[in-house]
Structures are given as C-alpha cells and as structure tokens.
PDB file of C-alpha atoms in Angstrom:
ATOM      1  CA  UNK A 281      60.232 -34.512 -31.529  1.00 34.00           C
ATOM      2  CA  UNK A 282      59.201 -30.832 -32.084  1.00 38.00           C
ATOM      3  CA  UNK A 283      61.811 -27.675 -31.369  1.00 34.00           C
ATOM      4  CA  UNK A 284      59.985 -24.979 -29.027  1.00 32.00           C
ATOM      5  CA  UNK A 285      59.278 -23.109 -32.352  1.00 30.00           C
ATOM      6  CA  UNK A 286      56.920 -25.597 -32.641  1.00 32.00           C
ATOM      7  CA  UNK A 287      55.266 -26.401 -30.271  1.00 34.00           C
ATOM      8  CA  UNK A 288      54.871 -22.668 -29.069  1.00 38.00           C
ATOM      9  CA  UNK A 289      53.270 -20.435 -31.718  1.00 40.00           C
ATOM     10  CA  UNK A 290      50.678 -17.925 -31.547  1.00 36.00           C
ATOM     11  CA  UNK A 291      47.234 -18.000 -31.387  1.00 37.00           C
ATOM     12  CA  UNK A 292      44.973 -16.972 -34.777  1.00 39.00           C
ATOM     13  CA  UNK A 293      45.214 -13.056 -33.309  1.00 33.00           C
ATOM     14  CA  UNK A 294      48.642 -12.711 -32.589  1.00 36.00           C
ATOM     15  CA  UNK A 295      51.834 -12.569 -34.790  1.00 30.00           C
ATOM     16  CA  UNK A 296      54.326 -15.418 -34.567  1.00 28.00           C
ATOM     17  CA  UNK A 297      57.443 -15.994 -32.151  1.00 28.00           C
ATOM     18  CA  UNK A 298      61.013 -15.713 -34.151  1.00 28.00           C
ATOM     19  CA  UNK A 299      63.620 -15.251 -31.492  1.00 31.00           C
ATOM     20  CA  UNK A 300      63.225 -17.563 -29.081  1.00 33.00           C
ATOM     21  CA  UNK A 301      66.187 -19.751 -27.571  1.00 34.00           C
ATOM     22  CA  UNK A 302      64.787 -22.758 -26.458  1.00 35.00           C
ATOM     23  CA  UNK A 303      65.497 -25.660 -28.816  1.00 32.00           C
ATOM     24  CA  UNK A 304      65.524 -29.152 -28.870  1.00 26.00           C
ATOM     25  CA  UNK A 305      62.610 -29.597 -26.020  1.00 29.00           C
ATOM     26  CA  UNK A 306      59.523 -31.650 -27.450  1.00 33.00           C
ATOM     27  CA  UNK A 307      56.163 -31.716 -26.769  1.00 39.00           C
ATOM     28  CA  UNK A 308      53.645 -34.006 -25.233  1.00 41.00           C
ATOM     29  CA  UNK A 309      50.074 -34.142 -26.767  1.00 50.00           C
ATOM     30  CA  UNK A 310      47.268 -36.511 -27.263  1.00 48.00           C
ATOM     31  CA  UNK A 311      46.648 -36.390 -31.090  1.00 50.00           C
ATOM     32  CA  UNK A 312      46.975 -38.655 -34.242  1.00 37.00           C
ATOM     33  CA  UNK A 313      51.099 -37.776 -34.247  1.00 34.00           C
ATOM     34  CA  UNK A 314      51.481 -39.866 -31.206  1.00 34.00           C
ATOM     35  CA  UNK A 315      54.385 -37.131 -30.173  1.00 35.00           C
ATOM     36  CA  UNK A 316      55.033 -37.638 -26.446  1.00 32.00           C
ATOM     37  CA  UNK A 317      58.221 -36.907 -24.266  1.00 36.00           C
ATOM     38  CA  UNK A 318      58.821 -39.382 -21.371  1.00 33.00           C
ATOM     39  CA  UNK A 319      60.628 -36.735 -18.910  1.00 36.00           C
ATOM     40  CA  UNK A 320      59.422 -35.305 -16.195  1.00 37.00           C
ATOM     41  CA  UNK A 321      59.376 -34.579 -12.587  1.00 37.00           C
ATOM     42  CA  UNK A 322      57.176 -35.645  -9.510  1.00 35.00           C
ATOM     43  CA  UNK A 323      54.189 -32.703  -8.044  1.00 39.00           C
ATOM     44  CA  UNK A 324      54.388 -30.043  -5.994  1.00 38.00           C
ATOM     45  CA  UNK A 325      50.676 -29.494  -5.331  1.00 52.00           C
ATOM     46  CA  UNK A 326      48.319 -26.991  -6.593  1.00 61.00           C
ATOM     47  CA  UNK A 327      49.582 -23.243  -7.192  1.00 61.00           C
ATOM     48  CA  UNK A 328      46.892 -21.669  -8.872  1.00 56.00           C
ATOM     49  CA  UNK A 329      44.249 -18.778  -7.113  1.00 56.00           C
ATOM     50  CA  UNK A 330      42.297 -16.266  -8.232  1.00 50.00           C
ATOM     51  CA  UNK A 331      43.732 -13.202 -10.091  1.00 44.00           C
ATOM     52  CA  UNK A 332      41.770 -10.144 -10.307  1.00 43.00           C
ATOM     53  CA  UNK A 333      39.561  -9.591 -13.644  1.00 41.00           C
ATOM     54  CA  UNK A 334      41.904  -6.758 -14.515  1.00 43.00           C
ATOM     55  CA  UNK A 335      44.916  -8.057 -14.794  1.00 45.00           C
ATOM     56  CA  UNK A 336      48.899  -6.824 -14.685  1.00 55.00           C
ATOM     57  CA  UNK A 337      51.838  -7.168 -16.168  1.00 57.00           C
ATOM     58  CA  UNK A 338      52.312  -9.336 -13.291  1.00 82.00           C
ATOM     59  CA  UNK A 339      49.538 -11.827 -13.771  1.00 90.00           C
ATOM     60  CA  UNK A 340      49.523 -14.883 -16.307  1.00 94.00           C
ATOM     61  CA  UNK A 341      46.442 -15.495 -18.153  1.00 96.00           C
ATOM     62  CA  UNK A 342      45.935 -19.416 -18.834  1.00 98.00           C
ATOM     63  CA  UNK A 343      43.795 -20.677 -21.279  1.00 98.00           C
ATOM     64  CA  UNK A 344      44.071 -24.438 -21.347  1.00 98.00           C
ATOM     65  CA  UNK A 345      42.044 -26.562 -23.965  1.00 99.00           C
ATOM     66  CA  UNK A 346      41.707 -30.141 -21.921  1.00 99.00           C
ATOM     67  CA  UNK A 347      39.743 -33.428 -22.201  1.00 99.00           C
ATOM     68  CA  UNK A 348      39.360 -35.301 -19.163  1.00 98.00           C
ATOM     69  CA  UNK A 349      40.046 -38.734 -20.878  1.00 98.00           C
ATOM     70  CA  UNK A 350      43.452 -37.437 -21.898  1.00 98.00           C
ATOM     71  CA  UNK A 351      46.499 -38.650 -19.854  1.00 98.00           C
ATOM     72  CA  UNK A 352      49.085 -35.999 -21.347  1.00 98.00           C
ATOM     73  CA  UNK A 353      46.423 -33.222 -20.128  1.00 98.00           C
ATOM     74  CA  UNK A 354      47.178 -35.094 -16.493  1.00 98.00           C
ATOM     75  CA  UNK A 355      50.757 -34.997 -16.929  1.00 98.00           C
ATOM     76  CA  UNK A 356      50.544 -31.188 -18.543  1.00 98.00           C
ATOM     77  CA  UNK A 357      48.265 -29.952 -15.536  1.00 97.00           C
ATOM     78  CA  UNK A 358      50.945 -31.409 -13.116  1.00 97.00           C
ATOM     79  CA  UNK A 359      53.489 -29.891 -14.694  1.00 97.00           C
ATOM     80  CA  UNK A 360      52.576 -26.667 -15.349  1.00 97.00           C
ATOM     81  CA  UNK A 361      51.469 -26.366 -12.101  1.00 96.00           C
ATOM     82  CA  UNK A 362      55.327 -26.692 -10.879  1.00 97.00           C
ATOM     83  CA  UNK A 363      56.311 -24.549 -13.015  1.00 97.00           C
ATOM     84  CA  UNK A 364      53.774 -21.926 -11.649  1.00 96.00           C
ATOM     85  CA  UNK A 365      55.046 -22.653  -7.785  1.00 95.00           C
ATOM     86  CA  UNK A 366      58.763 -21.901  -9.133  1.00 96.00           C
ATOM     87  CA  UNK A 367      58.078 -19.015 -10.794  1.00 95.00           C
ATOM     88  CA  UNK A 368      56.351 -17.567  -8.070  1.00 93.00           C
ATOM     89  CA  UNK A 369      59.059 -18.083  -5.715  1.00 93.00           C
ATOM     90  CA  UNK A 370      61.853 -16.454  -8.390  1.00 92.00           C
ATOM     91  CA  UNK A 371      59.395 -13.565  -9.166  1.00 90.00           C
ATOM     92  CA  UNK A 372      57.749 -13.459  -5.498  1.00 86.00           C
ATOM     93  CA  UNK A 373      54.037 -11.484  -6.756  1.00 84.00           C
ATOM     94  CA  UNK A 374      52.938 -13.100  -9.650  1.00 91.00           C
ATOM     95  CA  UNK A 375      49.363 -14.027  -9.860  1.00 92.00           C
ATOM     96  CA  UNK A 376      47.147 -16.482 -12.503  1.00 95.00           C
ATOM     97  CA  UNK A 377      44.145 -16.117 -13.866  1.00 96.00           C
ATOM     98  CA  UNK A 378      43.429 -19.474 -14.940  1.00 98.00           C
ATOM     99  CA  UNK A 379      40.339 -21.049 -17.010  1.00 99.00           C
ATOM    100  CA  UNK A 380      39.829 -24.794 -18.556  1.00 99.00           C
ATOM    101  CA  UNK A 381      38.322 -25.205 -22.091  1.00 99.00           C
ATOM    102  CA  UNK A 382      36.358 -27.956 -23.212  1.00 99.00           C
ATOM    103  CA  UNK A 383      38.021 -30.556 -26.175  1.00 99.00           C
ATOM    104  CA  UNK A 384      37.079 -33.841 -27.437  1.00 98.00           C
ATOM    105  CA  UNK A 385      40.231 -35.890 -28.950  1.00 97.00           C
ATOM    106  CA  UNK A 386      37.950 -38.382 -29.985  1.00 97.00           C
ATOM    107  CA  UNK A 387      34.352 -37.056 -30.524  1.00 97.00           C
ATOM    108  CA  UNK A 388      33.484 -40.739 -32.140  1.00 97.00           C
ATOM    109  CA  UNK A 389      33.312 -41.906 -28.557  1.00 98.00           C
ATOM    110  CA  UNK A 390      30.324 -43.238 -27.476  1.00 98.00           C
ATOM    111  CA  UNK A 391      28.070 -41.126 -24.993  1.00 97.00           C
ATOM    112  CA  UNK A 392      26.427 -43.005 -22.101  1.00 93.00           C
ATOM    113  CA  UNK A 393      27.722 -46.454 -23.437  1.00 96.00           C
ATOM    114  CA  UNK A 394      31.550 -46.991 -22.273  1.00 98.00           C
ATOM    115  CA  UNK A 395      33.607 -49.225 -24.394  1.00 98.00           C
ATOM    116  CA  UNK A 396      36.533 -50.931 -23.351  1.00 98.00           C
ATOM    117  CA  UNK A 397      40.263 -48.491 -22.980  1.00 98.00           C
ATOM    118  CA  UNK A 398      42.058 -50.701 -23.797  1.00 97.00           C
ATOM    119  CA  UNK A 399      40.245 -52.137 -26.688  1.00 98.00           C
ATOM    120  CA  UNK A 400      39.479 -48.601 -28.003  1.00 98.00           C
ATOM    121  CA  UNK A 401      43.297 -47.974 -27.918  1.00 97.00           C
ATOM    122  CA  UNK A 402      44.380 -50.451 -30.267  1.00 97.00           C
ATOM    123  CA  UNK A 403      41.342 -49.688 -32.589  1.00 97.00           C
ATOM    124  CA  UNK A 404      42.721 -46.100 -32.885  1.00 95.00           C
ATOM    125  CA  UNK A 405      46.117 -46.236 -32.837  1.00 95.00           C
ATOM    126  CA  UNK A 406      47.013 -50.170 -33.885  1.00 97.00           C
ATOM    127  CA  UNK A 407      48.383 -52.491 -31.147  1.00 97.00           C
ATOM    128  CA  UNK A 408      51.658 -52.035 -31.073  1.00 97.00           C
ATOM    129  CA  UNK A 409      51.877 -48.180 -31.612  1.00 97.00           C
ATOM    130  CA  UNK A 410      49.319 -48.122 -28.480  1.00 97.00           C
ATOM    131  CA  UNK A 411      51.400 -50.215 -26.407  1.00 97.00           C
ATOM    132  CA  UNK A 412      54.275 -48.286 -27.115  1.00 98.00           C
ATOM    133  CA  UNK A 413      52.480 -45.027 -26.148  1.00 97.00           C
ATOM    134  CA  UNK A 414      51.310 -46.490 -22.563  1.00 98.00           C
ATOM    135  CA  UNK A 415      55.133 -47.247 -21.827  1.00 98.00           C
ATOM    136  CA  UNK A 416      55.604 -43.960 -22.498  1.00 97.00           C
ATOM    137  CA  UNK A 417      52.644 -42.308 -20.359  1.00 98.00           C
ATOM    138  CA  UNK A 418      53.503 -45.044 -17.435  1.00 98.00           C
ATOM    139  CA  UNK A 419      56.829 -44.008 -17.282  1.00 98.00           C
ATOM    140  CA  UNK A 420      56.267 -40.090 -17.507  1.00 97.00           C
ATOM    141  CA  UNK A 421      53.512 -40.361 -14.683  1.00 98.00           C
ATOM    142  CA  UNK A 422      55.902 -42.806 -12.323  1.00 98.00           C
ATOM    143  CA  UNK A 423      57.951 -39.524 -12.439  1.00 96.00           C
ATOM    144  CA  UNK A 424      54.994 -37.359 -11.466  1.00 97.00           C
ATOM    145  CA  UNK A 425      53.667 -39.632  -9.086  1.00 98.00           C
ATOM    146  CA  UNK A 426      50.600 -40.754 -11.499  1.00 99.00           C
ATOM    147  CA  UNK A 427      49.893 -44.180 -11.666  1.00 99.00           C
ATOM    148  CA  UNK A 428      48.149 -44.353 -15.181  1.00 99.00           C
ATOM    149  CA  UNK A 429      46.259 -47.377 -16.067  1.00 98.00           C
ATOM    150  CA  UNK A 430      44.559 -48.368 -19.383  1.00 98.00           C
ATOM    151  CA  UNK A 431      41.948 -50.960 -18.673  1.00 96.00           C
ATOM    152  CA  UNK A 432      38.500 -50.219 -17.598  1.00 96.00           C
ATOM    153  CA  UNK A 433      35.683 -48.383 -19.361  1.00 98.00           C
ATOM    154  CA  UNK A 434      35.961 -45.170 -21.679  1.00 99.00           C
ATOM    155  CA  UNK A 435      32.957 -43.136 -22.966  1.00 99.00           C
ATOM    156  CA  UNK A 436      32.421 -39.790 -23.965  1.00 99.00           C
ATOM    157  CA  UNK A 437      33.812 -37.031 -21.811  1.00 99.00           C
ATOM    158  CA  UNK A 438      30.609 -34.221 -22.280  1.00 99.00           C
ATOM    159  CA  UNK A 439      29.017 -34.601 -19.294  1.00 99.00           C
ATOM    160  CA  UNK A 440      32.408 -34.054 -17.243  1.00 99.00           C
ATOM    161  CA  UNK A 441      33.175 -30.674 -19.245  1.00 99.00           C
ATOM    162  CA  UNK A 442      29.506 -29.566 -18.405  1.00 99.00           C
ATOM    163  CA  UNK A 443      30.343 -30.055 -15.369  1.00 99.00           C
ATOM    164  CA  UNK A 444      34.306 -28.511 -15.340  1.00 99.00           C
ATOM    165  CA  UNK A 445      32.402 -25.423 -17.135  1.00 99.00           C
ATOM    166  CA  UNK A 446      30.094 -25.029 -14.403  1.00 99.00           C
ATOM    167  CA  UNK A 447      32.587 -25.203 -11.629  1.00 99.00           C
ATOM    168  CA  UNK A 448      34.071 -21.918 -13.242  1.00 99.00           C
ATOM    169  CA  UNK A 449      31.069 -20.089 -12.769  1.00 98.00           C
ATOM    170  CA  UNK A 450      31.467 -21.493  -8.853  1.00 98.00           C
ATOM    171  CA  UNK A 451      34.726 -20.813  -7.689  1.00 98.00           C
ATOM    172  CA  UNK A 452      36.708 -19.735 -10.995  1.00 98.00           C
ATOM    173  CA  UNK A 453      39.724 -21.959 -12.453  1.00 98.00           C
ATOM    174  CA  UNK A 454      40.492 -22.894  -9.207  1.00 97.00           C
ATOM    175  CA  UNK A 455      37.485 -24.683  -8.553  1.00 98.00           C
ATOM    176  CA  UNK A 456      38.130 -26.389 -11.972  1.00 99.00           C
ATOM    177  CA  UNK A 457      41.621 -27.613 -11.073  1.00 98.00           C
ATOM    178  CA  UNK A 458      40.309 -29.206  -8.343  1.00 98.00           C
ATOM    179  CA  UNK A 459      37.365 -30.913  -9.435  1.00 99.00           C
ATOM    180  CA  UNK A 460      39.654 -32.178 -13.325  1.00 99.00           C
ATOM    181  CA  UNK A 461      42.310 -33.521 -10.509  1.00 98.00           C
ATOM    182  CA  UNK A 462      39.745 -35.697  -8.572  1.00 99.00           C
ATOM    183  CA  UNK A 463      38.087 -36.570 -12.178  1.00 99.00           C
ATOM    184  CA  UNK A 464      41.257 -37.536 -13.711  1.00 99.00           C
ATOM    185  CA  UNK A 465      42.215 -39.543 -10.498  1.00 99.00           C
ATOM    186  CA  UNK A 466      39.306 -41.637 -10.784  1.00 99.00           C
ATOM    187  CA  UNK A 467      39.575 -41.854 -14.912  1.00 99.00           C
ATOM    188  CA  UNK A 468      43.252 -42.473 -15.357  1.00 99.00           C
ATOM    189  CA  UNK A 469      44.437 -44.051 -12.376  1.00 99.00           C
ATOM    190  CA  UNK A 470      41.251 -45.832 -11.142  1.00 99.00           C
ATOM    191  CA  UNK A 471      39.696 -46.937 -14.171  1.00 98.00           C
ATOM    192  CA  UNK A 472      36.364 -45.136 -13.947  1.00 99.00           C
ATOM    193  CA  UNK A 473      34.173 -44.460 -16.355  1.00 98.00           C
ATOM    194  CA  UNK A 474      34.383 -40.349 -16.988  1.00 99.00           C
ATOM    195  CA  UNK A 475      30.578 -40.421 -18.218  1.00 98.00           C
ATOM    196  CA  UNK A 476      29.265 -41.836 -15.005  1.00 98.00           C
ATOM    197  CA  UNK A 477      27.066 -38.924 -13.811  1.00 98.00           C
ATOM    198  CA  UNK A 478      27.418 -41.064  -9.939  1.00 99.00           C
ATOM    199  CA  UNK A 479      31.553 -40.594 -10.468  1.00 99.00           C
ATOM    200  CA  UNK A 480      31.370 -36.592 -11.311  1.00 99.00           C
ATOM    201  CA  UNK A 481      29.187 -35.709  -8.895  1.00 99.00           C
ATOM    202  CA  UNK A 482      31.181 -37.240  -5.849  1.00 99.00           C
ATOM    203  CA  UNK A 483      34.023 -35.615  -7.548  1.00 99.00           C
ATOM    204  CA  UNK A 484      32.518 -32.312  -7.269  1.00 99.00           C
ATOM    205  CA  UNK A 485      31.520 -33.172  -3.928  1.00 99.00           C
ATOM    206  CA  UNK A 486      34.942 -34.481  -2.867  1.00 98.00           C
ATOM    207  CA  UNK A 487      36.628 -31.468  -4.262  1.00 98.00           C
ATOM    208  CA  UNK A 488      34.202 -28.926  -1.926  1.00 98.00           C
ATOM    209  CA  UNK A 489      32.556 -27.172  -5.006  1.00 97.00           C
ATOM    210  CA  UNK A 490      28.771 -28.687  -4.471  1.00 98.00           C
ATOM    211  CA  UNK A 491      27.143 -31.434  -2.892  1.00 99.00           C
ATOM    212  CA  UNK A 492      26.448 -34.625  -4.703  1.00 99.00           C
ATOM    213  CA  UNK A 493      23.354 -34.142  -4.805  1.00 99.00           C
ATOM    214  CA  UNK A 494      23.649 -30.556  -6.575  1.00 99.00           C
ATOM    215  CA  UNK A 495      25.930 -31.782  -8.879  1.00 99.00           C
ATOM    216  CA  UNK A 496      23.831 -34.823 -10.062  1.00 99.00           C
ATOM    217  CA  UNK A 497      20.502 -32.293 -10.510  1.00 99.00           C
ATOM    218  CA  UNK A 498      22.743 -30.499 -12.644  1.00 99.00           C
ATOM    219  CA  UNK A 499      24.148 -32.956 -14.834  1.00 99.00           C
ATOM    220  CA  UNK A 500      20.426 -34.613 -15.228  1.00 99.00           C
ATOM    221  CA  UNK A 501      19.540 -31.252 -16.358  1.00 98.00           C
ATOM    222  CA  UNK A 502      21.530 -31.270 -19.297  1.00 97.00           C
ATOM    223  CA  UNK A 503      22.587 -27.509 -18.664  1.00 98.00           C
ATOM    224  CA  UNK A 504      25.484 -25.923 -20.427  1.00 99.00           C
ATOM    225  CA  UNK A 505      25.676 -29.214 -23.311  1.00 98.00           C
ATOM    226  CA  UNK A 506      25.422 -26.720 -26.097  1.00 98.00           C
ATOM    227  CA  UNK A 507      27.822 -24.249 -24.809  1.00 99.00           C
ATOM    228  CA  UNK A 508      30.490 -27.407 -24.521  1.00 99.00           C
ATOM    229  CA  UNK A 509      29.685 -28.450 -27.991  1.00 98.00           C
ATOM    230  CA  UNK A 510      29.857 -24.506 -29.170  1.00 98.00           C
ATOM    231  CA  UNK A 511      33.380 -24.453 -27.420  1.00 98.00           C
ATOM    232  CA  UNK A 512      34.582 -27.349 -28.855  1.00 98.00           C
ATOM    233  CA  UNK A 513      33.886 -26.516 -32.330  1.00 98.00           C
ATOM    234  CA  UNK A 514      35.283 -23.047 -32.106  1.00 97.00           C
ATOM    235  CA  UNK A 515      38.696 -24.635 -30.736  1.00 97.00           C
ATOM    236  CA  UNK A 516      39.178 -26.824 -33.965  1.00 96.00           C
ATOM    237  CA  UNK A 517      38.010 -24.159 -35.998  1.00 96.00           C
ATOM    238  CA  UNK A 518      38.827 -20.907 -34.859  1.00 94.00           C
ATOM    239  CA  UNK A 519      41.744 -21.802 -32.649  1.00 91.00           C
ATOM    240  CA  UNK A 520      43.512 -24.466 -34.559  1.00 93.00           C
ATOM    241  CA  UNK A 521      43.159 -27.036 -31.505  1.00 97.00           C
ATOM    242  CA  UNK A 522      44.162 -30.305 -32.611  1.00 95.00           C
ATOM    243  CA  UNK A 523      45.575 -32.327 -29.849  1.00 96.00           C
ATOM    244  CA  UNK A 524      45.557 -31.566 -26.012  1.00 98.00           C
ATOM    245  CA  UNK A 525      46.586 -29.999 -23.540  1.00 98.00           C
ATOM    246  CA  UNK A 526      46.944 -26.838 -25.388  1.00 98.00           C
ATOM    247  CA  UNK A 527      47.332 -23.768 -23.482  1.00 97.00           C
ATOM    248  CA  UNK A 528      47.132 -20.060 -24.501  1.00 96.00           C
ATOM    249  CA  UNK A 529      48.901 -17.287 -22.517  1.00 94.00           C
ATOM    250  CA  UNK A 530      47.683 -13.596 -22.081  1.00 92.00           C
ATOM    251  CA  UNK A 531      45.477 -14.407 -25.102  1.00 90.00           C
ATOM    252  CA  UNK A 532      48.701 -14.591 -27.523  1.00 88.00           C
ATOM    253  CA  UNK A 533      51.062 -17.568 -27.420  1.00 89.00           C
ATOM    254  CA  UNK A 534      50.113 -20.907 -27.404  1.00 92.00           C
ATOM    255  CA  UNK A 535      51.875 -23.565 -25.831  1.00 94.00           C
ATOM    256  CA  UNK A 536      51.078 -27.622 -27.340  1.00 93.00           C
ATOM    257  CA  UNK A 537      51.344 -30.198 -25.495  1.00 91.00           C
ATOM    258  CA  UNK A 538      52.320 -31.582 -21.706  1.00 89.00           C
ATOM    259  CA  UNK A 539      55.575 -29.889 -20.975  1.00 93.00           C
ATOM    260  CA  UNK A 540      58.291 -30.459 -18.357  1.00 95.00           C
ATOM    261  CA  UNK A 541      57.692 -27.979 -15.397  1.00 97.00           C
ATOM    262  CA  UNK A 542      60.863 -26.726 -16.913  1.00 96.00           C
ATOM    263  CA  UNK A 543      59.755 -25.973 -20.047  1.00 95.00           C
ATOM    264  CA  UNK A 544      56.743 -23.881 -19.051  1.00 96.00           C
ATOM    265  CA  UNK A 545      58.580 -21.688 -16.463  1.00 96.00           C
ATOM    266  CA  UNK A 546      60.905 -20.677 -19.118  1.00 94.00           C
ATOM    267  CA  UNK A 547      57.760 -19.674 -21.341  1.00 94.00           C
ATOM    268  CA  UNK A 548      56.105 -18.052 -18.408  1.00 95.00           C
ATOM    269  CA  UNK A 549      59.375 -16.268 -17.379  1.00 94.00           C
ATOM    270  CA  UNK A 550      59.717 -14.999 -21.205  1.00 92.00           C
ATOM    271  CA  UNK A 551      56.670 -13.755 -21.326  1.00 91.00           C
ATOM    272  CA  UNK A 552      56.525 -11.840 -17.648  1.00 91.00           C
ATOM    273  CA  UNK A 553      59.826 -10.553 -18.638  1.00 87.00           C
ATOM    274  CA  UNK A 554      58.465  -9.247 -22.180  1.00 81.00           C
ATOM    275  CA  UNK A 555      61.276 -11.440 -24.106  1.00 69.00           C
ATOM    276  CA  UNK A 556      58.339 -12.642 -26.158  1.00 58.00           C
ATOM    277  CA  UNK A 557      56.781  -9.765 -27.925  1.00 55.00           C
ATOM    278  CA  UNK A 558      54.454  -9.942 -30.687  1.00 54.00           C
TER     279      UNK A 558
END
C-alpha cells in the first residue's frame, strides 16, 4: 500500500508536495503493481457541471487520464464524484471544470477482434494473482453499488475514447461522464464488448449526447483516431501516466489511483483551501 505522498505528487510542471498529513491511505490503480484498496462507499449520483473557461479560486480543474476497460477508473469516477457532492455542500459555491483523457493500460489488445476477459486476465497477470484482484474489485464495487463481472469479450478501447473525446467538444466533461458511465455499465457490469461501434453509439444515444445514428457515422469515420493515439503517447511520456485513473488538479497535483470519496475531498479541500502550495 502507498502513503498519500505517493500516490499524490505533482505533475512534470509543478514542484512536489512535502507537508501533507494524510498517511497511511493507499491507492487503487490498474497497472502491473496490482495495488488496489478494497474500501469504499456506495454513489451519490453525478455532481459535475460546467465551470466557466476562466476559472476561480473557487473552481477545481480535473484532468482525469481513464480507459474505459479499466474497473478501478469505474470505482475512481464513483468516488470522486462523492467526494465532489460533499465538498460542495461544506464549501456551498464551488464549481468543476472537468475533462477525460484518453489511456490504454494494455495497448497489446486487439482492435476489432475481442478476446476472452477472463482469459486475457490470467495471461497478464497469472491465475491466481488475477483471481485475487477480481475479489478485490467485486468487493470494492458491492460497496459502490457496481456489480463488476469478468467474463465476456475484451478488445481494444480506441474507438470508445474517439468517441469520449468527441462528446467533450458536445457538451464538455459533463457530456463525457455521462456517456463513460453508460459505457462502463455495459463493459464492466454487462459484459460487452467496449469496441462494438453498435454498443457506443446507443451509449451516446442513451446518455442524450447524439443519436445512434450520429454517433455510428462518426465512429465509421475514423475521426479524432490520431488525436487519441497523440494523447496517449504524450501521457506515458510527458506526463508519467502509468496506471489509471490518474487525475491532475488545477494543472499541478496529481492524484493515482481510485480513491475513497474520502480521500479525494481531503485533496480537493487542501487544495481550495491553499494547504497545498507549490
């Protein structure tokens, strides 16, 4: 388990964290070290909107490096969304400027040609080891209200950040919460396949950011696939991005892995309260 020095640094531009007092919490991400915390709490429902471009003191700026296939990115968007809803009722006018990044924790993944989960599991991470780490994830999303499974199909996860990418250029991060919940619902917890161009485009529908049909002309266009690929390399490279969820606030302090709700509001509250300064 990691110590919040940790698992909260800063990004490439910003000087490190030395005085914080939040030890002995752990972090939660999907990556090669397999590091996952099994607490948690059950959701609140969605507390993001729209902050102005020009934003206050009073506004938290959310950058959060995601992969669709990724259960702790479920569990870390649940999460932090709680901890958004509480902080807004301690602090009354704060307002987030959210946007989702694109990330591949397995870029070997086929595209177009799913492959067993489960299968694919024990491949990467060795039987038991992978069992051990769906106890973990079961038990966390019981908590949350998530009811992850691991059998079905999984494939390559570009198509669905094409598509998360253009739902910010829609309705904002917002429109992207909505449209990675309904994705993730039918990935994680209904064993879909997340390259199915059908399954995104009635999740775009179902979360009221296009039609179906508007969203399957633009995935068969192939539109924004070298952007995704451009942000993915610049998160491993110029970001240090390694394992997901990974979230950067105001541009400065990044936050690894799927924290309890309790966990992020103290980091939010830290940083609204300018107790982390850099």
């Amino acid at each position: 388990m990691k110590n919040m020095a940790q698992y909260i640094e800063s990004s490439p531009v910003s000087p490190s964290i030395n005085d914080l007092d939040l030890s002995a919490l752990s972090s939660a991400s999907w990556d090669d070290e397999l590091d996952f915390d099994a607490s948690g709490s059950s959701d609140s429902g969605s507390s993001i909107d729209e902050a102005p471009l020009l934003y206050s003191p009073r506004t938290l700026k959310l950058t959060v490096w995601q992969d669709p296939n990724c259960p702790c990115c479920y569990i870390g968007d649940r999460e932090m969304d709680k901890a958004i809803a509480c902080v807004r009722e301690r602090e009354g006018d704060v307002q987030v400027q959210l946007e989702y990044k694109p990330f591949l924790v397995d870029p070997a993944l086929p595209f177009g040609k799913p492959i067993s989960r489960q299968e694919h599991l024990k491949d990467r991470y060795g039987s038991l080891q992978a069992e051990s780490l769906q106890r973990m994830i079961r038990t966390r999303g019981e908590e949350l209200g998530i009811d992850f499974k691991f059998t079905g199909p999984i494939s390559s996860s570009l198509n669905a950040h094409r598509l998360i990418m253009h739902a910010y250029t829609i309705g904002g991060g917002l429109a992207q919460q909505h449209l990675l919940s309904a994705i993730h619902r039918s990935v994680l917890e209904e064993c879909q396949d997340v390259g199915c161009i059908d399954l995104l485009s009635s999740c775009a529908e179902k979360a009221g950011i296009m039609s179906k049909a508007e969203a399957l002309d633009f995935l068969r266009s192939g539109e924004l696939g070298e952007k995704v690929h451009e942000e993915i390399v610049v998160a491993r490279t110029e970001r240090g991005v390694s394992g997901v969820p990974f979230t950067v606030i105001d541009d400065k302090w990044a936050v690894t892995g799927g924290q309890s709700a309790d966990v992020y509001e103290q980091i939010f509250m830290k940083v609204l309260k300018k107790e982390i300064v850099g």
